PDB file of C-alpha atoms in Angstrom:
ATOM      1  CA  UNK D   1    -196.892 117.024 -53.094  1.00 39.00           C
ATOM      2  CA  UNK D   2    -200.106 118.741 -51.881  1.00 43.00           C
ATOM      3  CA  UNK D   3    -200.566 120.620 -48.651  1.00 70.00           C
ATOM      4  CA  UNK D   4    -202.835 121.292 -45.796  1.00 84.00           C
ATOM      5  CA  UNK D   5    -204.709 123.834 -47.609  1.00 85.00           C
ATOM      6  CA  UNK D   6    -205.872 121.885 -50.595  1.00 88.00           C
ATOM      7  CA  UNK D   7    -206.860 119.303 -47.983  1.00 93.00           C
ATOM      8  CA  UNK D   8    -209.250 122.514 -46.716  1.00 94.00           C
ATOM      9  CA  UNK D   9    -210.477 123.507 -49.913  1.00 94.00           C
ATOM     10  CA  UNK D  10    -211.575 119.755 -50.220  1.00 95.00           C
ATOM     11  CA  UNK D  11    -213.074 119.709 -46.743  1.00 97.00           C
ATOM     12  CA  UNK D  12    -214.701 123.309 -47.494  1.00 97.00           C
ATOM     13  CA  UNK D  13    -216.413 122.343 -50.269  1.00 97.00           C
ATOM     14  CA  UNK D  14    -217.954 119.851 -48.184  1.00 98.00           C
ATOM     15  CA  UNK D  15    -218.705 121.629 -45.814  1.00 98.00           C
ATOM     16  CA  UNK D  16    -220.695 123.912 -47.965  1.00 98.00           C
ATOM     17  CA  UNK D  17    -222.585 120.846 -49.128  1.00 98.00           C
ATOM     18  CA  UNK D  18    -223.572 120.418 -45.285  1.00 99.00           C
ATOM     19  CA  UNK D  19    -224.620 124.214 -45.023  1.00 99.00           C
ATOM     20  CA  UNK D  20    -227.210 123.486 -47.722  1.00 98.00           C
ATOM     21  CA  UNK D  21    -228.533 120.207 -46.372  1.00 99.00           C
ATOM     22  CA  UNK D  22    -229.091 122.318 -43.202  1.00 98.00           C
ATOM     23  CA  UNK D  23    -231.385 125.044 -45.463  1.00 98.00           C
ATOM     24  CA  UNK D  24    -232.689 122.298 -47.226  1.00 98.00           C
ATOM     25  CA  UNK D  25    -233.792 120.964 -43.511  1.00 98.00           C
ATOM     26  CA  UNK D  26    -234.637 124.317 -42.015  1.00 97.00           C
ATOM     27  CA  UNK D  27    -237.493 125.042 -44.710  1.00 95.00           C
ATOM     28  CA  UNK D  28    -239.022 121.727 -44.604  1.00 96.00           C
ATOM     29  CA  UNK D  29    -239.315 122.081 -40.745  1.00 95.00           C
ATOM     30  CA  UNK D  30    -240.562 126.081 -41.440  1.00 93.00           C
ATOM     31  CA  UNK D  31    -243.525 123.797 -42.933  1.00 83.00           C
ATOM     32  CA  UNK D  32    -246.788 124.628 -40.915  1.00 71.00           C
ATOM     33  CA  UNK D  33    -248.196 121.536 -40.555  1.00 83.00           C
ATOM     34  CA  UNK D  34    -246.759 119.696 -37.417  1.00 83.00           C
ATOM     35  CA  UNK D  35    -247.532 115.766 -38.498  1.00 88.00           C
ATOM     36  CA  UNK D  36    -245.655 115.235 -41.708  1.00 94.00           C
ATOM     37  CA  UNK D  37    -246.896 112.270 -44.481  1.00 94.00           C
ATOM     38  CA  UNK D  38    -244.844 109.389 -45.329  1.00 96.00           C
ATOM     39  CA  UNK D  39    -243.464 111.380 -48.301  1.00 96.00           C
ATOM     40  CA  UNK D  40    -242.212 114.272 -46.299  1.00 96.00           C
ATOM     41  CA  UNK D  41    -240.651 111.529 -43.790  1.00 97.00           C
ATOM     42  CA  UNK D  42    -238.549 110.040 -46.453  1.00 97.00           C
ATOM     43  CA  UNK D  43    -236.995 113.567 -47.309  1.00 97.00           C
ATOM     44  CA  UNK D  44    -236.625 114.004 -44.107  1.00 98.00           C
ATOM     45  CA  UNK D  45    -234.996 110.873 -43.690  1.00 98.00           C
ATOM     46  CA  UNK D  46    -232.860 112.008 -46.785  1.00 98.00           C
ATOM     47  CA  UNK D  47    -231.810 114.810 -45.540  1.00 99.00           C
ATOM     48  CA  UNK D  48    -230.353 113.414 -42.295  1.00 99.00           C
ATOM     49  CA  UNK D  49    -228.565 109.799 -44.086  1.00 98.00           C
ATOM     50  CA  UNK D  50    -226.825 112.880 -46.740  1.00 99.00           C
ATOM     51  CA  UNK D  51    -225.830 114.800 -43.636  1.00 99.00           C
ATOM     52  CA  UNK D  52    -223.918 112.335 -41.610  1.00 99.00           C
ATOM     53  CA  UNK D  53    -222.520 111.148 -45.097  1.00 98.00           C
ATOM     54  CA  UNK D  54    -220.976 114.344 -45.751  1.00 98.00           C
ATOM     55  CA  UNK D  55    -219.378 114.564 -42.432  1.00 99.00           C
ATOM     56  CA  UNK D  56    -217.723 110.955 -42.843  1.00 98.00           C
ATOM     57  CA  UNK D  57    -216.593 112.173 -46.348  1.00 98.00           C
ATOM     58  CA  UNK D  58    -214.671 115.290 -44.110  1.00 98.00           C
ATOM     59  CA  UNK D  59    -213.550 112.392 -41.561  1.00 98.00           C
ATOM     60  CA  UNK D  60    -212.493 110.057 -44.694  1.00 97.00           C
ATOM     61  CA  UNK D  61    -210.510 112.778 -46.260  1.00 96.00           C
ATOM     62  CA  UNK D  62    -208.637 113.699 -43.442  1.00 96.00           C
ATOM     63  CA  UNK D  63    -207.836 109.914 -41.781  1.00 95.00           C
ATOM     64  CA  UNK D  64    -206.532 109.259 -45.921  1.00 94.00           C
ATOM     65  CA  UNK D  65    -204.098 112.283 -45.498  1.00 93.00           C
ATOM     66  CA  UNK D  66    -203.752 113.383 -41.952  1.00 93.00           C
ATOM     67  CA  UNK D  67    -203.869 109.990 -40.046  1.00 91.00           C
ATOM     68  CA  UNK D  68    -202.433 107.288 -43.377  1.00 90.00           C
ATOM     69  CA  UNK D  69    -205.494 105.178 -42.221  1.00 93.00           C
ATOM     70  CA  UNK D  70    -208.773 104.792 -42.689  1.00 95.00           C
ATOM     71  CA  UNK D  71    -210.338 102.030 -40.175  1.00 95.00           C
ATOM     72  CA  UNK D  72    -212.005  98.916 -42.147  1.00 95.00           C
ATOM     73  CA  UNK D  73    -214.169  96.212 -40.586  1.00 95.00           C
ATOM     74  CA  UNK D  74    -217.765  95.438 -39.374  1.00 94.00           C
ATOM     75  CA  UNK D  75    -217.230  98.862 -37.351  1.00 96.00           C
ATOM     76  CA  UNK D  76    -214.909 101.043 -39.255  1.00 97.00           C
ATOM     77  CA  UNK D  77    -217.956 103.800 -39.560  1.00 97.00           C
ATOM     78  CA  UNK D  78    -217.862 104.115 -35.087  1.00 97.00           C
ATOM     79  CA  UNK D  79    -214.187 103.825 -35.452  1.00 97.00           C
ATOM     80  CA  UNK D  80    -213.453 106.536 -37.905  1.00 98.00           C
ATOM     81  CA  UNK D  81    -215.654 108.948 -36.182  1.00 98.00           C
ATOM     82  CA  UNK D  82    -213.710 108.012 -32.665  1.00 98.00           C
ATOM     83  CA  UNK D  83    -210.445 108.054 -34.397  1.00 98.00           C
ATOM     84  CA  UNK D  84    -211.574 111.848 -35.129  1.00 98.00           C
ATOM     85  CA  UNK D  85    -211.561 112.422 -31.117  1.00 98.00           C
ATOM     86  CA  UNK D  86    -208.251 111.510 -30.585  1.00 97.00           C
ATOM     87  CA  UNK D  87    -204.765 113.229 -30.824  1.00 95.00           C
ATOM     88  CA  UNK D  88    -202.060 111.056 -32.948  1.00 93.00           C
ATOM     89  CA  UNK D  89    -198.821 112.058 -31.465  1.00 92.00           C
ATOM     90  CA  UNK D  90    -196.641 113.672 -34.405  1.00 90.00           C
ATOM     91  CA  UNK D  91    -199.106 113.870 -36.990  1.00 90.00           C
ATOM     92  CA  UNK D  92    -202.371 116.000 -35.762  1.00 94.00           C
ATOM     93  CA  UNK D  93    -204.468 116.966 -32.793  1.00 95.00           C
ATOM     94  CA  UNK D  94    -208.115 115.592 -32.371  1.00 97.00           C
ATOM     95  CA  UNK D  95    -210.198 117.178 -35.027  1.00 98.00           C
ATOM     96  CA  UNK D  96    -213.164 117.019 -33.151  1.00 98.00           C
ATOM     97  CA  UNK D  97    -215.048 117.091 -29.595  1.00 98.00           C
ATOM     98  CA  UNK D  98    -216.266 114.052 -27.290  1.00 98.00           C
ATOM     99  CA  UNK D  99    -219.148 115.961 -27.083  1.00 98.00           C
ATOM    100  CA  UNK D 100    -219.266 116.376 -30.856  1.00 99.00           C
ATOM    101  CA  UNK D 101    -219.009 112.540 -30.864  1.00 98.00           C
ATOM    102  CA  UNK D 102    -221.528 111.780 -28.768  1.00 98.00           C
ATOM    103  CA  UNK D 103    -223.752 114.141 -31.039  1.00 98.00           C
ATOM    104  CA  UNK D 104    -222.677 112.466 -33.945  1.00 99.00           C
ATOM    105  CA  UNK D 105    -222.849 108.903 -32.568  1.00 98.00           C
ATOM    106  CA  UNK D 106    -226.759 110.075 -32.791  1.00 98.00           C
ATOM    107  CA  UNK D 107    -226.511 110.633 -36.523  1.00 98.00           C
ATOM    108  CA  UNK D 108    -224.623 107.385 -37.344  1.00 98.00           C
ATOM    109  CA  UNK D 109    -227.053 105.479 -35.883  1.00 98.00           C
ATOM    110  CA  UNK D 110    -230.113 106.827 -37.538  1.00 98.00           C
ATOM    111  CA  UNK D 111    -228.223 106.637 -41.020  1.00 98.00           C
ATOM    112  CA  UNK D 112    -227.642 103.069 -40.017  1.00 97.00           C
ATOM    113  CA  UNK D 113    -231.387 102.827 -39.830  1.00 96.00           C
ATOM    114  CA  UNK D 114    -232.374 104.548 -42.743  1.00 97.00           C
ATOM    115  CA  UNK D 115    -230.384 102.169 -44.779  1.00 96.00           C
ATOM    116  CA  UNK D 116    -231.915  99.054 -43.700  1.00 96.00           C
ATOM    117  CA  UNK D 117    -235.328 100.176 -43.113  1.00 95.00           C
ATOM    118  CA  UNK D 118    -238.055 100.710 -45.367  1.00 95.00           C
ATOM    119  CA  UNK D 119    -238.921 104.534 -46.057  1.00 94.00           C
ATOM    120  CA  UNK D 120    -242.888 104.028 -44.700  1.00 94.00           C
ATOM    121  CA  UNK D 121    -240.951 102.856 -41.171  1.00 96.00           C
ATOM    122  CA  UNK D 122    -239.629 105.889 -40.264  1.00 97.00           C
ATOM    123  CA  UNK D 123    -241.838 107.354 -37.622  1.00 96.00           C
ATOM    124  CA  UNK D 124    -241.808 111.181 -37.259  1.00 96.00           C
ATOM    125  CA  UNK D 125    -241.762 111.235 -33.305  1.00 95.00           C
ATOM    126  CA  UNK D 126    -238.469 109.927 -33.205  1.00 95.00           C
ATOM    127  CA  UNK D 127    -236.514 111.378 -36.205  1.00 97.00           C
ATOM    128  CA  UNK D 128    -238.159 115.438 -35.477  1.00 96.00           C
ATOM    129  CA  UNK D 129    -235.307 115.575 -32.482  1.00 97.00           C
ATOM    130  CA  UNK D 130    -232.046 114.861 -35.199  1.00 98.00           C
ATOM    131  CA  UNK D 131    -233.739 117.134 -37.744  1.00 98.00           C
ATOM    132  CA  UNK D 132    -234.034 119.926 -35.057  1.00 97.00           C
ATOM    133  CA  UNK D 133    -230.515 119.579 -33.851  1.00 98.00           C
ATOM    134  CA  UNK D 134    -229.156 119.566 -37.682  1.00 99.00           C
ATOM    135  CA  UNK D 135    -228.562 123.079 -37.907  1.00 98.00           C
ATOM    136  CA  UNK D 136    -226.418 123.513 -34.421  1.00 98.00           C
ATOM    137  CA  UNK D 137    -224.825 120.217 -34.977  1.00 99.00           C
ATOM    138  CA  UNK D 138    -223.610 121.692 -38.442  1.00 99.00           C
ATOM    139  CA  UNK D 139    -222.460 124.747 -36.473  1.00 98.00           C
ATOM    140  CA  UNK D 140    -220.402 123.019 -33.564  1.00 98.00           C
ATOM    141  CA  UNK D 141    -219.051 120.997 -36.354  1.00 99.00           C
ATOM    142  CA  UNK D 142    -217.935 123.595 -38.470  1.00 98.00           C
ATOM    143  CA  UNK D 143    -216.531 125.850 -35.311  1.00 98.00           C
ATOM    144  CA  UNK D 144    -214.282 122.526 -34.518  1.00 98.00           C
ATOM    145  CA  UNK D 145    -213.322 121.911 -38.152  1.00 97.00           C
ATOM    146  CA  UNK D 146    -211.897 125.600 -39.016  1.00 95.00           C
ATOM    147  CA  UNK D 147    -210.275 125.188 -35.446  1.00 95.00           C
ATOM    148  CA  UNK D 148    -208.617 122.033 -36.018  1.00 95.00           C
ATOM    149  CA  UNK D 149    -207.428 123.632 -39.484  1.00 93.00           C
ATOM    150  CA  UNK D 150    -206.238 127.132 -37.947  1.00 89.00           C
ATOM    151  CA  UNK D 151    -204.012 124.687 -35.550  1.00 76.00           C
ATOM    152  CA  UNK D 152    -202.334 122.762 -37.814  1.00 61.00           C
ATOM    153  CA  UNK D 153    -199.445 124.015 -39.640  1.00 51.00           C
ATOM    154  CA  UNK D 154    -200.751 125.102 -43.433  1.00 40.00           C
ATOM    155  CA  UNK D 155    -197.149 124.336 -44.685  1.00 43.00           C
ATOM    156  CA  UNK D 156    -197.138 120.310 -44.106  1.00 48.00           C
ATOM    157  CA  UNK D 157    -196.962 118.609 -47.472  1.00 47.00           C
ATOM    158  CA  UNK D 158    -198.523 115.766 -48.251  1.00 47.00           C
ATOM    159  CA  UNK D 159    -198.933 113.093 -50.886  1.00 43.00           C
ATOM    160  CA  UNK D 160    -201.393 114.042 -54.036  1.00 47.00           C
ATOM    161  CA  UNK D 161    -202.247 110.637 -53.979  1.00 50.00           C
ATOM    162  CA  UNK D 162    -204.305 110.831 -50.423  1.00 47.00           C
ATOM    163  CA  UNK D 163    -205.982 113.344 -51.696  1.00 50.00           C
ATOM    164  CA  UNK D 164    -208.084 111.479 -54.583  1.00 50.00           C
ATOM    165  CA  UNK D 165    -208.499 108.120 -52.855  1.00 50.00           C
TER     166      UNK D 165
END
């Protein structure tokens, strides 16, 4: 049996991996010149696909052990991050915010994009707004995260097997 703590040092270490994305996205918008190239688009681009990825790996991890399911479907990737908003009686509380959602939703959508567009498609005018809110994003996200941990009960056991699928 594992507990709720090795569940946190999982979701800590990505959430370390997010804190560098965010660095990573800070000093390419620190760059002085305000129209970016193609090149500079992709990383951007990058950059934001990595970040939502990392937070579904925190949302994965914790519907595997917390929650015993992880939605599947056409729409599993909406329905895992609104399964996050809600309270399952007996198990957990919501992990996150609707207003975190609705932040997020932003996120999915644009990775959505980014995986079935072509890299020279992007247009800067309308991915500069997600790379601007990265960074307090990141920090509302983490502030709800170590919440939802402090909260729980660190002495719950659970099954080493949902933490390595």
């Amino acid at each position: 049996m594992v507990d709720i703590k090795k569940l946190k040092e999982l979701v800590d270490t990505e959430l370390n991996n997010l804190e560098r994305l965010s660095k990573e996205m800070k000093e390419f918008l620190s760059g002085s010149k305000e129209e970016k190239s193609t090149i500079e688009i992709r990383a951007a681009g990058s950059i934001l696909h990595d970040f939502y990825c990392g937070i579904e790996k925190i949302f994965e991890r914790i519907a595997t052990v917390m929650d015993n399911h992880v939605p599947f479907g056409m729409n599993w990737h909406t329905d895992l991050l609104l399964q996050m908003g809600k309270t399952i009686e007996g198990v957990r509380d919501r992990v996150i915010s609707e207003k975190l959602i609705k932040n997020l939703k932003e996120f999915l959508r644009f990775r959505h994009l980014f995986r079935r567009l072509y890299g020279f498609e992007l247009k800067w005018d309308r991915i500069k707004p997600l790379c601007a809110e990265l960074e307090d994003v990141l920090t509302n996200f983490k502030k709800e995260i170590e919440g939802f941990f402090k909260e729980d009960k660190s002495d719950s056991e659970l099954s080493d097997d949902s933490l390595t699928q």
